Short mmCIF file of C-alpha atoms in Angstrom, two decimals:
data_model
loop_
_atom_site.label_atom_id
_atom_site.label_comp_id
_atom_site.label_asym_id
_atom_site.label_seq_id
_atom_site.Cartn_x
_atom_site.Cartn_y
_atom_site.Cartn_z
CA SER I 1 -49.27 9.93 -11.95
CA ALA I 2 -48.80 8.88 -8.34
CA LYS I 3 -45.38 9.40 -6.85
CA LYS I 4 -43.43 6.33 -5.86
CA PRO I 5 -42.96 5.95 -2.11
CA LEU I 6 -39.48 6.71 -0.86
CA ASP I 7 -37.25 3.81 0.03
CA PRO I 8 -37.13 3.88 3.83
CA LYS I 9 -33.46 2.82 3.71
CA SER I 10 -32.54 5.90 1.69
CA SER I 11 -33.04 8.17 4.69
CA LEU I 12 -30.90 6.09 7.03
CA PRO I 13 -27.48 7.55 7.87
CA GLU I 14 -24.40 5.61 6.79
CA ASP I 15 -22.76 3.50 9.48
CA PRO I 16 -19.50 5.31 10.39
CA ARG I 17 -17.94 1.94 11.27
CA VAL I 18 -18.16 0.85 7.61
CA LEU I 19 -15.43 1.78 5.12
CA GLU I 20 -16.79 2.57 1.64
CA GLY I 21 -19.79 0.31 2.14
CA MET I 22 -17.73 -2.88 2.42
CA SER I 23 -19.22 -5.87 4.23
CA PRO I 24 -17.47 -7.79 7.03
CA ARG I 25 -16.68 -10.57 4.55
CA GLN I 26 -15.08 -8.08 2.19
CA GLU I 27 -13.01 -6.66 5.03
CA VAL I 28 -11.78 -10.18 5.82
CA TRP I 29 -10.76 -10.43 2.16
CA ASN I 30 -8.99 -7.07 2.51
CA ALA I 31 -7.06 -8.35 5.54
CA LEU I 32 -6.08 -11.67 3.93
CA SER I 33 -5.12 -10.07 0.61
CA MET I 34 -2.50 -7.99 2.44
CA LEU I 35 -0.54 -11.22 2.91
CA VAL I 36 0.14 -11.41 -0.84
CA PRO I 37 2.93 -8.79 -1.16
CA SER I 38 4.78 -10.21 1.84
CA LEU I 39 4.46 -13.78 0.54
CA VAL I 40 5.66 -12.76 -2.94
CA VAL I 41 8.77 -11.07 -1.58
CA LEU I 42 9.39 -13.90 0.90
CA LEU I 43 9.21 -16.51 -1.87
CA LEU I 44 11.74 -14.50 -3.90
CA TRP I 45 14.05 -14.58 -0.90
CA VAL I 46 13.58 -18.31 -0.25
CA TYR I 47 13.82 -19.18 -3.96
CA PRO I 48 16.10 -16.44 -5.35
CA PRO I 49 15.94 -15.94 -9.14
CA THR I 50 19.71 -15.27 -9.30
CA SER I 51 22.74 -16.12 -7.17
CA SER I 52 23.18 -12.43 -6.26
CA TYR I 53 19.53 -11.77 -5.37
CA ARG I 54 19.91 -12.06 -1.61
CA GLY I 55 21.53 -8.92 -0.25
CA PRO I 56 20.91 -5.72 1.70
CA ARG I 57 18.72 -4.10 -0.96
CA THR I 58 16.32 -7.01 -1.37
CA ALA I 59 16.34 -7.48 2.41
CA LEU I 60 15.09 -3.91 2.80
CA ILE I 61 12.08 -4.62 0.57
CA LEU I 62 11.41 -7.87 2.42
CA LEU I 63 11.49 -6.09 5.78
CA GLY I 64 9.43 -3.16 4.53
CA THR I 65 6.56 -5.35 3.39
CA ALA I 66 6.84 -7.43 6.57
CA PHE I 67 6.62 -4.34 8.80
CA HIS I 68 3.55 -2.96 7.05
CA MET I 69 1.52 -6.16 6.71
CA PRO I 70 0.51 -6.58 10.41
CA MET I 71 -0.73 -2.97 10.60
CA SER I 72 -2.95 -3.33 7.56
CA PHE I 73 -4.14 -6.78 8.62
CA LEU I 74 -5.09 -5.41 12.04
CA TYR I 75 -6.94 -2.42 10.62
CA HIS I 76 -9.06 -4.44 8.19
CA SER I 77 -9.72 -7.13 10.80
CA LEU I 78 -11.08 -4.48 13.17
CA LEU I 79 -13.24 -3.12 10.35
CA ALA I 80 -14.57 -6.63 9.71
CA MET I 81 -15.62 -6.86 13.37
CA ARG I 82 -17.07 -3.32 13.25
CA ALA I 83 -14.84 -2.59 16.24
CA LEU I 84 -13.84 0.95 15.20
CA PRO I 85 -16.35 3.74 15.92
CA ASP I 86 -15.10 5.63 12.85
CA ALA I 87 -13.73 3.65 9.89
CA VAL I 88 -11.59 6.54 8.62
CA ASP I 89 -10.51 8.62 11.61
CA ASN I 90 -8.86 6.13 13.96
CA VAL I 91 -5.45 5.08 15.26
CA PRO I 92 -5.20 1.70 13.42
CA ARG I 93 -5.76 3.40 10.04
CA LYS I 94 -3.14 6.03 10.86
CA LEU I 95 -0.72 3.28 11.85
CA ASP I 96 -1.49 1.41 8.62
CA GLN I 97 -0.71 4.46 6.52
CA THR I 98 2.30 5.43 8.66
CA PHE I 99 3.80 2.02 7.93
CA ILE I 100 3.03 2.49 4.23
CA HIS I 101 5.38 5.48 4.34
CA LEU I 102 7.94 3.41 6.25
CA THR I 103 7.75 0.82 3.47
CA CYS I 104 8.16 3.59 0.90
CA VAL I 105 11.33 4.75 2.68
CA MET I 106 12.81 1.26 2.87
CA THR I 107 11.97 0.56 -0.78
CA LEU I 108 13.54 3.88 -1.76
CA TRP I 109 16.72 2.91 0.09
CA ALA I 110 16.69 -0.39 -1.81
CA LEU I 111 16.25 1.12 -5.26
CA SER I 112 18.27 4.34 -5.20
CA THR I 113 22.04 4.81 -5.15
CA SER I 114 21.91 8.60 -4.63
CA TYR I 115 22.38 9.64 -1.01
CA VAL I 116 20.92 13.07 -1.76
CA TYR I 117 17.78 11.56 -3.31
CA ILE I 118 17.48 9.05 -0.46
CA ALA I 119 17.70 11.87 2.09
CA LEU I 120 15.09 13.93 0.22
CA GLY I 121 12.70 11.00 -0.19
CA THR I 122 13.10 9.96 3.43
CA ALA I 123 12.44 13.50 4.67
CA LEU I 124 9.30 13.81 2.55
CA ASN I 125 7.91 10.47 3.73
CA VAL I 126 8.59 11.42 7.36
CA PHE I 127 6.66 14.64 6.74
CA PHE I 128 3.82 12.71 5.07
CA ALA I 129 3.65 10.29 8.00
CA ALA I 130 3.60 13.15 10.51
CA ARG I 131 0.72 14.77 8.61
CA LEU I 132 -1.38 11.65 9.15
CA TRP I 133 -1.51 12.47 12.86
CA SER I 134 -2.44 16.12 12.38
CA PRO I 135 -6.07 17.13 13.03
CA THR I 136 -5.95 19.24 9.86
CA SER I 137 -5.04 16.30 7.61
CA THR I 138 -7.68 15.46 4.99
CA LEU I 139 -8.48 12.18 3.25
CA ALA I 140 -7.46 13.63 -0.13
CA GLU I 141 -4.12 14.81 1.26
CA ARG I 142 -3.38 11.38 2.74
CA MET I 143 -4.06 9.62 -0.56
CA ILE I 144 -1.97 12.13 -2.54
CA ASN I 145 0.92 11.74 -0.09
CA ILE I 146 0.83 7.94 -0.35
CA GLY I 147 0.90 8.25 -4.15
CA ALA I 148 3.86 10.62 -3.86
CA GLY I 149 5.68 8.14 -1.61
CA VAL I 150 5.25 5.38 -4.19
CA TRP I 151 6.35 7.67 -7.02
CA LEU I 152 9.48 8.67 -5.10
CA TYR I 153 10.73 5.08 -4.83
CA SER I 154 9.67 4.10 -8.35
CA TRP I 155 11.50 6.94 -10.13
CA PRO I 156 15.01 5.46 -9.66
CA VAL I 157 13.84 2.23 -11.34
CA LEU I 158 13.06 4.15 -14.52
CA LEU I 159 16.24 6.23 -14.38
CA ARG I 160 18.33 3.07 -13.98
CA GLY I 161 16.98 1.79 -17.28
CA PHE I 162 14.87 -1.08 -15.91
CA HIS I 163 12.13 -0.13 -18.34
CA VAL I 164 10.40 -3.50 -18.61
CA GLU I 165 10.24 -4.02 -14.86
CA TYR I 166 9.07 -0.45 -14.39
CA ALA I 167 6.32 -0.78 -17.02
CA VAL I 168 5.02 -4.11 -15.72
CA GLY I 169 5.20 -2.94 -12.11
CA ALA I 170 3.33 0.25 -13.03
CA ALA I 171 0.71 -1.83 -14.84
CA TRP I 172 0.11 -3.83 -11.67
CA LEU I 173 -0.08 -0.62 -9.65
CA PHE I 174 -2.55 1.14 -11.93
CA THR I 175 -4.68 -2.00 -12.24
CA GLY I 176 -4.93 -2.14 -8.46
CA ALA I 177 -5.63 1.58 -8.16
CA GLY I 178 -8.34 1.28 -10.80
CA ALA I 179 -9.97 -1.62 -8.98
CA MET I 180 -9.99 0.37 -5.74
CA VAL I 181 -11.53 3.43 -7.39
CA LEU I 182 -14.14 1.39 -9.26
CA ARG I 183 -14.89 -0.55 -6.04
CA CYS I 184 -15.72 -3.73 -8.07
CA GLY I 185 -18.75 -4.44 -5.95
CA GLY I 186 -16.78 -3.91 -2.74
CA TRP I 187 -13.91 -6.25 -3.64
CA GLY I 188 -11.68 -3.64 -5.29
CA HIS I 189 -9.68 -2.74 -2.19
CA GLY I 190 -8.49 -6.31 -1.76
CA ILE I 191 -7.75 -6.57 -5.49
CA MET I 192 -5.50 -3.54 -5.04
CA HIS I 193 -3.64 -5.37 -2.25
CA VAL I 194 -3.09 -8.37 -4.52
CA CYS I 195 -1.84 -6.14 -7.33
CA THR I 196 0.77 -4.59 -5.04
CA GLY I 197 2.23 -8.09 -4.92
CA GLY I 198 2.98 -7.75 -8.64
CA LEU I 199 4.58 -4.37 -8.07
CA ALA I 200 6.66 -5.75 -5.20
CA TYR I 201 7.81 -8.68 -7.37
CA HIS I 202 9.14 -6.56 -10.23
CA PHE I 203 10.73 -3.90 -8.04
CA SER I 204 12.35 -6.58 -5.90
CA LEU I 205 13.96 -7.94 -9.07
CA CYS I 206 15.31 -4.44 -9.75
CA ALA I 207 16.80 -4.30 -6.25
CA GLY I 208 18.44 -7.64 -6.99
CA TYR I 209 19.91 -6.32 -10.26
CA LEU I 210 21.60 -3.49 -8.33
CA GLN I 211 23.40 -6.10 -6.21
CA ALA I 212 24.69 -8.11 -9.17
#
């Protein structure tokens, strides 16, 4: 039987300005979806669930999400405009992920009462952030380090006995991670951003409980 002609598109190299095959419209969605965690935490601050909710611990989570949001919004906006020559190896992405580690540190300060653990977690996140700027850093290492940063601030929630908040927050986190891995037709990254809003909500409640 005759062989089928090759698809001419199959031999074309991938555009290095494109992250994981996402379209400009999907990158706009990625940028806008990063507003969700900040809005969730802001609404908790404006409409506190308890009289003791507003305090230094919940303020740290509010500030952490507020600091990170502009970096991520900028990065995905530049991707939408195809303004970055390389979608992975660039300064805006490194800034985005550096501020993720800053948020991890601030959330850890909000959720832990152990100065030793806070010092350890802070030192590790500083190391992880520094590795982002090293020419020997790999994509796999960056993702593992971000996961480690999240785990470091989530562990005190479980140890404190906030089992329901921990379980629901983890469910949001793993749902978002699953959507990002599965891609969901290119929309999974933004779905992950939205799901971090659920994680931020439940862990913010835990920070509020520590102030009661």
